[in-house]
JSON list of C-alpha atoms in Angstrom, two decimals:
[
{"chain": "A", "resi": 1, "resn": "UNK", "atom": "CA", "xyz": [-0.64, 13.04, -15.38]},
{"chain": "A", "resi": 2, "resn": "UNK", "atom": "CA", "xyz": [-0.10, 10.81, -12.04]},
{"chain": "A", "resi": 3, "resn": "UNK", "atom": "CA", "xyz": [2.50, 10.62, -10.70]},
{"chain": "A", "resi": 4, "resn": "UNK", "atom": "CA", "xyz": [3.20, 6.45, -10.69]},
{"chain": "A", "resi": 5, "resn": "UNK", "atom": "CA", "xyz": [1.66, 5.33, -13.88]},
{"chain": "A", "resi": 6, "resn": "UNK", "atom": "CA", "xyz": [1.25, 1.13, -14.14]},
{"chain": "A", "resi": 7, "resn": "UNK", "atom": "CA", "xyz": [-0.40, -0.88, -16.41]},
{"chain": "A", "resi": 8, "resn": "UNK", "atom": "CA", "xyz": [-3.29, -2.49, -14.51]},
{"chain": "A", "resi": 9, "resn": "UNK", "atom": "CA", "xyz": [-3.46, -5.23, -16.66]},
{"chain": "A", "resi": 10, "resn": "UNK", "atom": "CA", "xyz": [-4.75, -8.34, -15.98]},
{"chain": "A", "resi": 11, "resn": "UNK", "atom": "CA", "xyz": [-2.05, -9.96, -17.83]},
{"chain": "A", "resi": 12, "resn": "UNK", "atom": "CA", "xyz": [-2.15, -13.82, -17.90]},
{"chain": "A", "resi": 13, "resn": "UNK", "atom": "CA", "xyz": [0.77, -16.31, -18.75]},
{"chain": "A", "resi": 14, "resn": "UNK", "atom": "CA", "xyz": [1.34, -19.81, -18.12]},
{"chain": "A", "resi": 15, "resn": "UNK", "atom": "CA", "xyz": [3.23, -21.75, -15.30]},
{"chain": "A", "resi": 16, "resn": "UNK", "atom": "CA", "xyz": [6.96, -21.55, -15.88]},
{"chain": "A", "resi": 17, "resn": "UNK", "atom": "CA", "xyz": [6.93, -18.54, -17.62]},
{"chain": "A", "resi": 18, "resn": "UNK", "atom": "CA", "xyz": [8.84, -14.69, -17.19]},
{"chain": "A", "resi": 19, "resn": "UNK", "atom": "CA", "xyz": [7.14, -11.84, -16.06]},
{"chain": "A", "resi": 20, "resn": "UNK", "atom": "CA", "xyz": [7.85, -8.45, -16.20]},
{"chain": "A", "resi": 21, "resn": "UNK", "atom": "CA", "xyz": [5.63, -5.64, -14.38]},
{"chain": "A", "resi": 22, "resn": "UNK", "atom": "CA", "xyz": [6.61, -2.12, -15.14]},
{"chain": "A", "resi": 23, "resn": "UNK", "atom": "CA", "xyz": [5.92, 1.30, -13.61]},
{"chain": "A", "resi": 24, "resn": "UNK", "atom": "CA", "xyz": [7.30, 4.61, -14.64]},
{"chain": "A", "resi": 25, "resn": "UNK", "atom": "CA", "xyz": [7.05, 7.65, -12.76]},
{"chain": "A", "resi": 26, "resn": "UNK", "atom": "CA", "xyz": [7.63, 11.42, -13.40]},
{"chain": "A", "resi": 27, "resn": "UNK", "atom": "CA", "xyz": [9.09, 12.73, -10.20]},
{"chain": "A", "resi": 28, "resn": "UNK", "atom": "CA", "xyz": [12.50, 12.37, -10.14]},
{"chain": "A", "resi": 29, "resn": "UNK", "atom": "CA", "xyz": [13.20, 13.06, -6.39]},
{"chain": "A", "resi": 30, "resn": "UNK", "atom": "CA", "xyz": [11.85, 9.57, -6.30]},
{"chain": "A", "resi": 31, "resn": "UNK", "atom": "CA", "xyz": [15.05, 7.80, -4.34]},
{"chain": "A", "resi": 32, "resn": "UNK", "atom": "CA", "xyz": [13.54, 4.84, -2.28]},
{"chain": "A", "resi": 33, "resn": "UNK", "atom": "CA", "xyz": [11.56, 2.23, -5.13]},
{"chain": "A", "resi": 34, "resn": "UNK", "atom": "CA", "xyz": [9.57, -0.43, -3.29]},
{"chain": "A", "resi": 35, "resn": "UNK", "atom": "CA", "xyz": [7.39, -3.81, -5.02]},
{"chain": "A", "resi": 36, "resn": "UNK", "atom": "CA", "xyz": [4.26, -5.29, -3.07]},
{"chain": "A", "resi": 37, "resn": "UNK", "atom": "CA", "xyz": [2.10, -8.20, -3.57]},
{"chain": "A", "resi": 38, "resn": "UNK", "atom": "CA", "xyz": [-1.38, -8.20, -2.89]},
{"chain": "A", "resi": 39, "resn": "UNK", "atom": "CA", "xyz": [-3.57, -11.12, -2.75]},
{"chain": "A", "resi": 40, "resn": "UNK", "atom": "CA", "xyz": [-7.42, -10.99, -3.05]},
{"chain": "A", "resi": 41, "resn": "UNK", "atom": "CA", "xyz": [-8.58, -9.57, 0.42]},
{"chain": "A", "resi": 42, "resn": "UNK", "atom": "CA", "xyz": [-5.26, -9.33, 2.25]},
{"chain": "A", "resi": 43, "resn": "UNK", "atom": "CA", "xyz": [-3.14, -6.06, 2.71]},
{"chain": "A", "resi": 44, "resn": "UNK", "atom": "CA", "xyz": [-0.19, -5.28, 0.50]},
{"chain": "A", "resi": 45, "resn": "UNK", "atom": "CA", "xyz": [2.95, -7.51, 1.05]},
{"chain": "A", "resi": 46, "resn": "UNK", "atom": "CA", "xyz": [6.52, -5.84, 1.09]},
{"chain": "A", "resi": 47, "resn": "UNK", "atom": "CA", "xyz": [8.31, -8.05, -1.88]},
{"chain": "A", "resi": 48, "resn": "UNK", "atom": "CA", "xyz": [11.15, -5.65, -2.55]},
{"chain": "A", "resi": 49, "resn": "UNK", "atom": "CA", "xyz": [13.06, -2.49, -2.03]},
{"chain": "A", "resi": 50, "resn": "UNK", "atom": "CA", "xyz": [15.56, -0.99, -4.06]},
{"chain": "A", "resi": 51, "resn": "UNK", "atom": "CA", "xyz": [17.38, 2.16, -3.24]},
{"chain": "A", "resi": 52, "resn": "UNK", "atom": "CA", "xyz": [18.63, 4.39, -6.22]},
{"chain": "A", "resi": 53, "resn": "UNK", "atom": "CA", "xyz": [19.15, 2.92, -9.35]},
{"chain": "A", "resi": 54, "resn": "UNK", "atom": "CA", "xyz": [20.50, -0.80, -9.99]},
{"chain": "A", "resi": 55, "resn": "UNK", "atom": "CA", "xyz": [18.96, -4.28, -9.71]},
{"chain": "A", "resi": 56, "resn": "UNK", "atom": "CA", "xyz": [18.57, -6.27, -6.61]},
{"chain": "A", "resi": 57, "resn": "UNK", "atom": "CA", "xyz": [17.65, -10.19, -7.08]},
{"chain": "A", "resi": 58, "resn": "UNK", "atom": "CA", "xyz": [15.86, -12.00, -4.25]},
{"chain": "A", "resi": 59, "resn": "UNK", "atom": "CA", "xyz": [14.94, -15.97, -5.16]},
{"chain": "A", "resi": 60, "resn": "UNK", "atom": "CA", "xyz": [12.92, -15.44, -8.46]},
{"chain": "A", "resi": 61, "resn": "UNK", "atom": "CA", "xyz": [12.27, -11.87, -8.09]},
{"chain": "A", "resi": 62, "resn": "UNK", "atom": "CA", "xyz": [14.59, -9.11, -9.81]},
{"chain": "A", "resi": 63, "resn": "UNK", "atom": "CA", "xyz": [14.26, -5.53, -8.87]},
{"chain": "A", "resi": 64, "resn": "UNK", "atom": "CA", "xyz": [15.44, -2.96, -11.72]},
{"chain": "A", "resi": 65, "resn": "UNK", "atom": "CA", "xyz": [15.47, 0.72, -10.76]},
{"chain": "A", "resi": 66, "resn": "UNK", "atom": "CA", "xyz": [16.40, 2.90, -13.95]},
{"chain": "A", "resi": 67, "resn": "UNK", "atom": "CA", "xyz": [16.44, 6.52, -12.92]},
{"chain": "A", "resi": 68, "resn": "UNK", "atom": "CA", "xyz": [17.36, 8.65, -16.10]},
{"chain": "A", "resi": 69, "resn": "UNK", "atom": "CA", "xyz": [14.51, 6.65, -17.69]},
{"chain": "A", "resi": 70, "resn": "UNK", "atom": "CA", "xyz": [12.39, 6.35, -14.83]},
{"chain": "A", "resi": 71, "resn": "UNK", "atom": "CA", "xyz": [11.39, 3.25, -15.13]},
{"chain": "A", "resi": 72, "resn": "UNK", "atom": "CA", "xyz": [11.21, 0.64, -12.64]},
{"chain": "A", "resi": 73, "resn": "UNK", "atom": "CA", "xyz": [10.93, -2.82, -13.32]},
{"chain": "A", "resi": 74, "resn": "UNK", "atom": "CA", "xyz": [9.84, -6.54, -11.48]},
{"chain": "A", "resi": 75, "resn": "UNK", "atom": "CA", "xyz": [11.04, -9.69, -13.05]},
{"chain": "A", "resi": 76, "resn": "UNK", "atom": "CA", "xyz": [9.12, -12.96, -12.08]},
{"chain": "A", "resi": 77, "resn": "UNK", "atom": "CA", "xyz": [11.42, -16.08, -13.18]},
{"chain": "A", "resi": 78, "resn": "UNK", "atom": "CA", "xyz": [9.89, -19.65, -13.07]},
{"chain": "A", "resi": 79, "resn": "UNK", "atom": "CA", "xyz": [6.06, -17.96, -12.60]},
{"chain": "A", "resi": 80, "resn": "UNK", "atom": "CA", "xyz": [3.99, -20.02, -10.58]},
{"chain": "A", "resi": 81, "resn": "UNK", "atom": "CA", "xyz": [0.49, -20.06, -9.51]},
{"chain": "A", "resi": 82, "resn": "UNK", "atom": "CA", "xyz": [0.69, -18.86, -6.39]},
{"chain": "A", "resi": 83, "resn": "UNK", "atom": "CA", "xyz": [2.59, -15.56, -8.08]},
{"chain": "A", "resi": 84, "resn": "UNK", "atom": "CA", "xyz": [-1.04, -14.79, -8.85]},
{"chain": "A", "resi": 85, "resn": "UNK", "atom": "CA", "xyz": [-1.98, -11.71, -6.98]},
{"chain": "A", "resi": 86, "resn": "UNK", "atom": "CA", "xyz": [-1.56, -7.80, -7.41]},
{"chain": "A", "resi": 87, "resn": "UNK", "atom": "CA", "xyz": [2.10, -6.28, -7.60]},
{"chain": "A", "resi": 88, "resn": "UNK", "atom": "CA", "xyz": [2.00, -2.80, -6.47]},
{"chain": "A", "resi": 89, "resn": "UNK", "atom": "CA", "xyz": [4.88, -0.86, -7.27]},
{"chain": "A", "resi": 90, "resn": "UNK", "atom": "CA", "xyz": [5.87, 2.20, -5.14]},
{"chain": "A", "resi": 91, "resn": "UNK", "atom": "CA", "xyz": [7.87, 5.09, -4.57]},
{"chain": "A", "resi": 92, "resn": "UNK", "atom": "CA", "xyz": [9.48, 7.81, -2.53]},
{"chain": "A", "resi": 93, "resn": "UNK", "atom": "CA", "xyz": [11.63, 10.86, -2.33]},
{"chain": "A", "resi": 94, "resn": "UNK", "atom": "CA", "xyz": [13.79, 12.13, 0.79]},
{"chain": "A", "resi": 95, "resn": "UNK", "atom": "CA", "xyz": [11.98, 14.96, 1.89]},
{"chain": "A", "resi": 96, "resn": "UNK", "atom": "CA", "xyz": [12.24, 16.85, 4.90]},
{"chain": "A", "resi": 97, "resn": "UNK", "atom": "CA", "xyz": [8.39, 15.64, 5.86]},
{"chain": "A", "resi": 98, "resn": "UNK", "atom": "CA", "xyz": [9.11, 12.20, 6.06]},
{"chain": "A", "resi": 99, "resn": "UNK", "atom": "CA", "xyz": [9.01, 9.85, 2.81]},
{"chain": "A", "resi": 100, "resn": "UNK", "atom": "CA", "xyz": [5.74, 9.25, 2.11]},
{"chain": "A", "resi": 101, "resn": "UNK", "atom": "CA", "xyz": [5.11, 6.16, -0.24]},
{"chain": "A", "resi": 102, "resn": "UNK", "atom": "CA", "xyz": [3.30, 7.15, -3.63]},
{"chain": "A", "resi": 103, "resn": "UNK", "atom": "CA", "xyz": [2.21, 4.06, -5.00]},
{"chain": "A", "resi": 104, "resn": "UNK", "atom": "CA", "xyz": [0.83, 2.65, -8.65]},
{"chain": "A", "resi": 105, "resn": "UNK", "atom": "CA", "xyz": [-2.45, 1.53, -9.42]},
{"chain": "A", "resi": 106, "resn": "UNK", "atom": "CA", "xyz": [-1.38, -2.03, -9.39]},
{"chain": "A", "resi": 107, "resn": "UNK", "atom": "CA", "xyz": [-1.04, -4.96, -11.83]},
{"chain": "A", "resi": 108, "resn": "UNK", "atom": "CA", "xyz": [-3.16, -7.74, -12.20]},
{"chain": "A", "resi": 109, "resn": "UNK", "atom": "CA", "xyz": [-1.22, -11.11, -12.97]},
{"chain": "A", "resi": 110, "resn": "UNK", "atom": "CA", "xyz": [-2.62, -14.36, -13.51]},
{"chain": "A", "resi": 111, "resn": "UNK", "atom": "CA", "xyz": [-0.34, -17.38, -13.42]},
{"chain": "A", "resi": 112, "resn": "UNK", "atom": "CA", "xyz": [-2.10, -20.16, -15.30]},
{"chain": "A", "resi": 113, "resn": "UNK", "atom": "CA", "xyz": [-1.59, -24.22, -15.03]},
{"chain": "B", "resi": 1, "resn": "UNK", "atom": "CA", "xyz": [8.01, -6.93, 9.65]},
{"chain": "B", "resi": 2, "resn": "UNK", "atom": "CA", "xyz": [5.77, -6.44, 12.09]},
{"chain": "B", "resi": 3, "resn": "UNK", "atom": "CA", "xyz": [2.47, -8.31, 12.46]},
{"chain": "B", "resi": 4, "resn": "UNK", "atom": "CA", "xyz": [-0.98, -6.28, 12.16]},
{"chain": "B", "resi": 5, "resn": "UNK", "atom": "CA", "xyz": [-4.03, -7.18, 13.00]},
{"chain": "B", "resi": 6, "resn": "UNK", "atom": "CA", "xyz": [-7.63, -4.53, 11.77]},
{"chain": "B", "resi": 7, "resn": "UNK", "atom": "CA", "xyz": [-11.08, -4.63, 13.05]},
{"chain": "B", "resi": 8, "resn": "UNK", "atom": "CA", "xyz": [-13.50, -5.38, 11.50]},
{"chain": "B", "resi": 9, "resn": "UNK", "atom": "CA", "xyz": [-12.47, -7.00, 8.69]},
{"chain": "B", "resi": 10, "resn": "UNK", "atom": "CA", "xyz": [-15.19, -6.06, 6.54]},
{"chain": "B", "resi": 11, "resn": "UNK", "atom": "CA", "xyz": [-18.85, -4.08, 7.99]},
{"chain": "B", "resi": 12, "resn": "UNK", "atom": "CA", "xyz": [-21.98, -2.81, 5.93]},
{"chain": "B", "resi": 13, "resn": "UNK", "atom": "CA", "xyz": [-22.90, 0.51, 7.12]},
{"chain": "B", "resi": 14, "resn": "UNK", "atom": "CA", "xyz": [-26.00, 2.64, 6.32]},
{"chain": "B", "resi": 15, "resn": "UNK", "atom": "CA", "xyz": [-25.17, 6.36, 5.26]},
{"chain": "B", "resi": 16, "resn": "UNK", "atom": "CA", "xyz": [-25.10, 8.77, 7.59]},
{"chain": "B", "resi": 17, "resn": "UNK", "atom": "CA", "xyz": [-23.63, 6.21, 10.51]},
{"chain": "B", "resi": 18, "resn": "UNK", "atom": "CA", "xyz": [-19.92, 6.65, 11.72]},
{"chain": "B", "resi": 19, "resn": "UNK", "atom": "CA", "xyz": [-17.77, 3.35, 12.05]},
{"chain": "B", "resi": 20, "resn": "UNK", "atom": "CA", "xyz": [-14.42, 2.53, 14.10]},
{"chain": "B", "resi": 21, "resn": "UNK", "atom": "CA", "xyz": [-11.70, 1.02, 12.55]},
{"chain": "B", "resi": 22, "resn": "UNK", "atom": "CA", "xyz": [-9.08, -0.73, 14.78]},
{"chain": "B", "resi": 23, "resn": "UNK", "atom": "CA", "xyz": [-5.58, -1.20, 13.92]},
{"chain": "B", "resi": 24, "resn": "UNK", "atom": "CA", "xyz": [-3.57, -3.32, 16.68]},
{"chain": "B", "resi": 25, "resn": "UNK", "atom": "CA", "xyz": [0.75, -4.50, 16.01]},
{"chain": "B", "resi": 26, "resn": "UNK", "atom": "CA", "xyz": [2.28, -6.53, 17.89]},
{"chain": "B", "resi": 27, "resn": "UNK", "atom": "CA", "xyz": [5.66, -4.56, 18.51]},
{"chain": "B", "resi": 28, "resn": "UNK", "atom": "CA", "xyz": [5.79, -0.53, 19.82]},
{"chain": "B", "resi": 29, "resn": "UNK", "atom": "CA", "xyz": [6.17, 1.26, 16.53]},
{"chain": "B", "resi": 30, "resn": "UNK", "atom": "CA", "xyz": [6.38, 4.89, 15.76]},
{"chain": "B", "resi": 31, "resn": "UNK", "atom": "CA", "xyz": [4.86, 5.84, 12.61]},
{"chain": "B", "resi": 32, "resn": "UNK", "atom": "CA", "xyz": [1.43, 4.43, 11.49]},
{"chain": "B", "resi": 33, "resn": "UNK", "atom": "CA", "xyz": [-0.77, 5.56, 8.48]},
{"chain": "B", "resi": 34, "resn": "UNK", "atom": "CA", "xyz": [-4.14, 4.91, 7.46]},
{"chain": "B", "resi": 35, "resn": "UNK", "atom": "CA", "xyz": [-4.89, 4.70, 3.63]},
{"chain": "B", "resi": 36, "resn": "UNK", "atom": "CA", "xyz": [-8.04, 3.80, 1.15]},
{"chain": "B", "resi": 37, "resn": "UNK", "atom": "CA", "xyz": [-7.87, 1.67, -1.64]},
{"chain": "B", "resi": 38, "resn": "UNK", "atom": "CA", "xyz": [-10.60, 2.46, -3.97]},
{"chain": "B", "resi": 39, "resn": "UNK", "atom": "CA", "xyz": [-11.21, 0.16, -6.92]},
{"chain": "B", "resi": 40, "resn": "UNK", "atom": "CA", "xyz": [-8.79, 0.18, -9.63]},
{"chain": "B", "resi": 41, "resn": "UNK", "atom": "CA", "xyz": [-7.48, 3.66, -7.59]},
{"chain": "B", "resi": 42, "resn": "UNK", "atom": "CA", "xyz": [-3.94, 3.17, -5.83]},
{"chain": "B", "resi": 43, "resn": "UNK", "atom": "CA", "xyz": [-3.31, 3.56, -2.17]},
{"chain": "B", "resi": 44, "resn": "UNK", "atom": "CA", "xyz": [-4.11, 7.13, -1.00]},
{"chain": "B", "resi": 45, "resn": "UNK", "atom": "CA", "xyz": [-2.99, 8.01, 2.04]},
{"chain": "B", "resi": 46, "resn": "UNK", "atom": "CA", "xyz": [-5.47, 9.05, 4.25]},
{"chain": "B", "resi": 47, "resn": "UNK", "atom": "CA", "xyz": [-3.19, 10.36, 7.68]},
{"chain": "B", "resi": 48, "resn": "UNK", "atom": "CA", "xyz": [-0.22, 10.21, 9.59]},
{"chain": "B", "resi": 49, "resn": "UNK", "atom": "CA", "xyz": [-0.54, 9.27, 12.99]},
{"chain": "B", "resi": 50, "resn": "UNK", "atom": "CA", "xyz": [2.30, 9.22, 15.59]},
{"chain": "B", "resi": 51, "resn": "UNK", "atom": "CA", "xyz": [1.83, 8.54, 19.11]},
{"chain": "B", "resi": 52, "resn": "UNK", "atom": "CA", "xyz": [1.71, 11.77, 21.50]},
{"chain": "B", "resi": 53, "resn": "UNK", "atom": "CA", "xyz": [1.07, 14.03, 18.26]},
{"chain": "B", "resi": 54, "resn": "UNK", "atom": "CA", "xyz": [-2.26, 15.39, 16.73]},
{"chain": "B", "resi": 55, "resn": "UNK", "atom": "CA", "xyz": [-2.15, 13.04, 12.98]},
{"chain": "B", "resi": 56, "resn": "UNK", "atom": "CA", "xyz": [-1.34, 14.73, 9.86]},
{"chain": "B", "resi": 57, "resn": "UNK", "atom": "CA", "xyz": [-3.74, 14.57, 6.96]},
{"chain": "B", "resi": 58, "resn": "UNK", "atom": "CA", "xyz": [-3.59, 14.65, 3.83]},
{"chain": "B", "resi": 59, "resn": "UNK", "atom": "CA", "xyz": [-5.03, 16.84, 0.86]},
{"chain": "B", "resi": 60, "resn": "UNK", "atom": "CA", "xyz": [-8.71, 16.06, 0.58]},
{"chain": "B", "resi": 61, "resn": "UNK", "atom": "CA", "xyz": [-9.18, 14.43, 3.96]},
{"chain": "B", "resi": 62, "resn": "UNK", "atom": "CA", "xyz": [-9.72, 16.33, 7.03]},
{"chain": "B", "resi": 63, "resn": "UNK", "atom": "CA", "xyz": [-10.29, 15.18, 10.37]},
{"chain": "B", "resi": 64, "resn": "UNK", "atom": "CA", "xyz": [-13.87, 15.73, 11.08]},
{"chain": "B", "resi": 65, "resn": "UNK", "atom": "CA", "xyz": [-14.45, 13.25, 8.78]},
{"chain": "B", "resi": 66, "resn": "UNK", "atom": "CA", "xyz": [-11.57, 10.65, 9.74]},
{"chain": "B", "resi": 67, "resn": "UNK", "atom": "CA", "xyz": [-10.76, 10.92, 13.20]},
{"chain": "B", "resi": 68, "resn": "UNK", "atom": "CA", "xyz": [-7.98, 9.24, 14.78]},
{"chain": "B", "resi": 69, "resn": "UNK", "atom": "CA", "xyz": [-6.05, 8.02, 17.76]},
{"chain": "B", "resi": 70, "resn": "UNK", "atom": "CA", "xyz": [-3.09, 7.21, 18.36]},
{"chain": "B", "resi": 71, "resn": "UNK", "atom": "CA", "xyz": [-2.94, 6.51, 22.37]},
{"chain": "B", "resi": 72, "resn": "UNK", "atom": "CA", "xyz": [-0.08, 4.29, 22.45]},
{"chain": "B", "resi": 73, "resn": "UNK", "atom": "CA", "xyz": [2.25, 2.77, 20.41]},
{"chain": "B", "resi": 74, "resn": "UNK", "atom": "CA", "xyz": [0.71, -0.45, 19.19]},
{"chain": "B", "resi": 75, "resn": "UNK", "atom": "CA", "xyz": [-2.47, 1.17, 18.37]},
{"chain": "B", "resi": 76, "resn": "UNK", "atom": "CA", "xyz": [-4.71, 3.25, 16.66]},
{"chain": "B", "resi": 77, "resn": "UNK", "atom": "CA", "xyz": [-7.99, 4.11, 15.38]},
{"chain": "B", "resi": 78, "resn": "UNK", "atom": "CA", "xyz": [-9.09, 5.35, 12.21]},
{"chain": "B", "resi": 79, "resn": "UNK", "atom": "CA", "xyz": [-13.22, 6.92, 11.90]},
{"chain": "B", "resi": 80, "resn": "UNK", "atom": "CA", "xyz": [-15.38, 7.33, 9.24]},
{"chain": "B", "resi": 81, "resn": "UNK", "atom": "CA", "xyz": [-17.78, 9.98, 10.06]},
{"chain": "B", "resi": 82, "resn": "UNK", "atom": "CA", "xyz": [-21.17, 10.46, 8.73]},
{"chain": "B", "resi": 83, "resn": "UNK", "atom": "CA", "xyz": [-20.74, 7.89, 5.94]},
{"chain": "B", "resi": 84, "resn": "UNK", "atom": "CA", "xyz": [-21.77, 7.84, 2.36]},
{"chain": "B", "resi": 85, "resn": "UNK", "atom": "CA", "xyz": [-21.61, 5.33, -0.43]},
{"chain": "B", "resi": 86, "resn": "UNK", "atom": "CA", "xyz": [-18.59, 7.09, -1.86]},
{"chain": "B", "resi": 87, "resn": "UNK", "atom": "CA", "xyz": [-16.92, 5.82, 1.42]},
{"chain": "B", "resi": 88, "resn": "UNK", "atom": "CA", "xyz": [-16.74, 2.36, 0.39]},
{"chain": "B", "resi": 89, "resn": "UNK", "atom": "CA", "xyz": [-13.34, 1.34, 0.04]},
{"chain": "B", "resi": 90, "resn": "UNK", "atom": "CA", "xyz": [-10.88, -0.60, 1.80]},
{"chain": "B", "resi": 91, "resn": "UNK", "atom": "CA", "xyz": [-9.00, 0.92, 4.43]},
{"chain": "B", "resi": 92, "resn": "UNK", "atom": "CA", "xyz": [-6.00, 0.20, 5.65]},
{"chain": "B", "resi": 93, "resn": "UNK", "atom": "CA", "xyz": [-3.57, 0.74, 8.23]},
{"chain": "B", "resi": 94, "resn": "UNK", "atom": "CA", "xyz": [0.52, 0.26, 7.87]},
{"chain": "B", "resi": 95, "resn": "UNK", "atom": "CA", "xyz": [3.54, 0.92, 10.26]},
{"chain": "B", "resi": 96, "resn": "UNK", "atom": "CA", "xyz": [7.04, 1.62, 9.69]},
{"chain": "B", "resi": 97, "resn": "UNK", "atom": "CA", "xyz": [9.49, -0.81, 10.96]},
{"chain": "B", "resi": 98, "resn": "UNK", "atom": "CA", "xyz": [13.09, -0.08, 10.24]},
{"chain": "B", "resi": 99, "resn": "UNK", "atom": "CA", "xyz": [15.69, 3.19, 9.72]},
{"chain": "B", "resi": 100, "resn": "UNK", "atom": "CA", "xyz": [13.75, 4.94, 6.98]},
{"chain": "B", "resi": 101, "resn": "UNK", "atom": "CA", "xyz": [10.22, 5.15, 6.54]},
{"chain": "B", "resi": 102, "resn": "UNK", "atom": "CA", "xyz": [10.00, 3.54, 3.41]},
{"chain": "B", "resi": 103, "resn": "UNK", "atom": "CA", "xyz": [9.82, 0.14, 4.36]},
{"chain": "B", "resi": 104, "resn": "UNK", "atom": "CA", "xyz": [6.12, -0.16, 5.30]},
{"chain": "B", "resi": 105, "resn": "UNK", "atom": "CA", "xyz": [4.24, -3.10, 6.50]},
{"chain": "B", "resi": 106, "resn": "UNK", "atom": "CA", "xyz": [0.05, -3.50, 6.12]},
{"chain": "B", "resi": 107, "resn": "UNK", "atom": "CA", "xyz": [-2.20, -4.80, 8.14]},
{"chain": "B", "resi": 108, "resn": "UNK", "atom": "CA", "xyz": [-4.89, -6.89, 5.94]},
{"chain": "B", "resi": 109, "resn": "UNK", "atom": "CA", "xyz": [-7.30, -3.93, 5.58]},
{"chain": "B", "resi": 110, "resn": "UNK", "atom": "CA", "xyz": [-10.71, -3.25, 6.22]},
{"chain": "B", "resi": 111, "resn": "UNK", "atom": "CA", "xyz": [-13.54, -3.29, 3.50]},
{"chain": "B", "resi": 112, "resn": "UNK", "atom": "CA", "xyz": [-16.24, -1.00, 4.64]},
{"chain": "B", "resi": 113, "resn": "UNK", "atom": "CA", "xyz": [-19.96, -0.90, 2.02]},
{"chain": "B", "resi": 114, "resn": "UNK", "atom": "CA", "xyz": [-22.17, 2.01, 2.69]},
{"chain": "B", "resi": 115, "resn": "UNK", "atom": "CA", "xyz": [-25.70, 1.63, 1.51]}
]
């Protein structure tokens, strides 16, 4: 079993619409929960971070962190085309070697006109 | 954030060739990693590498087959030694900016073929 498990999708929905990209994970050290954004051929964007458990909103993005599930959670409000890209979701633990980021396989999303 | 540049961008290479990967910020940072991103495989974290320290690898990579330096600290190279076709990937670097080491920053990667 890995670690980070996320669909990989591609998942497709029309301008306007919700998203919601999901990864769950088993380790529960897991204390620092980070969302990136990839575009075709660029490097992973930082979109959001989210300590411990809770939401965190930023413009159209929501962050959910739910740690007795764990679950982790990006909501997309008012999709628009230029959401379209790769959300990575990743993760990390306090550990005394430095918190190394374990990420997801990524999601495929397709905002459509 | 930090702004990163990589060189090459992208490079065919014939197996059994070694190529240099350059990863160049624009602000003195501490911590940089190198990581592959295989297709439809999440980011695996190749090394560590601070400046004035030897870099730390991870499980599965050692460093006669990915090099690095780390001579200052706005730059560092990543090598792929004696190449193969299960090389290709995209490689890229990222730096911590910040308290914690979670909030990393990528530079837009390099996607190496190997024939």
């Amino acid at each position: 079993q890995k670690e980070v498990e996320q669909d990989p999708g591609p998942l497709s929905v029309p301008e306007g619409a919700i998203v919601s990209l999901n990864c769950t994970y088993s380790n529960s050290a897991f204390q620092y929960f980070m969302w990136y954004r990839q575009y075709s051929r660029k490097g992973p964007e930082l979109l959001m971070y989210t300590y411990s458990s809770g939401n965190k909103e930023d413009g159209r993005f929501t962050a959910q962190v739910d740690k007795s599930s764990k679950y982790i959670s990006l909501f997309i409000r008012d999709s628009q085309p230029s959401d379209s890209a790769t959300y990575l979701c990743a993760m990390s633990a306090v550990t005394g070697g430095g918190n190394k980021l374990t990420f997801g396989t990524g999601t495929q999303l397709k905002v459509e006109l | 954030s930090a702004v990163i540049s990589q060189k090459p961008s992208r490079d065919i290479c014939q197996r059994g060739t070694s190529l240099t990967i350059q990863c160049q910020v624009d602000s003195q940072v501490t911590m940089m990693f190198w990581y592959r991103q295989q297709p439809g495989q999440s980011l695996t974290l190749i090394a560590t590498a601070n400046q004035g320290s030897e870099a730390t690898y991870e499980s599965g990579f050692v460093i006669d087959k990915f090099p690095i330096s780390r001579p200052n600290l706005t730059f560092s190279t990543l090598t792929v030694s004696n190449m193969s076709p299960e090389d290709s990937s995209i490689y890229l670097c990222s730096v911590v900016v910040g308290s914690t080491t979670d909030t990393q920053y990528f530079g837009p990667g390099t996607r190496l073929t190997v024939l």
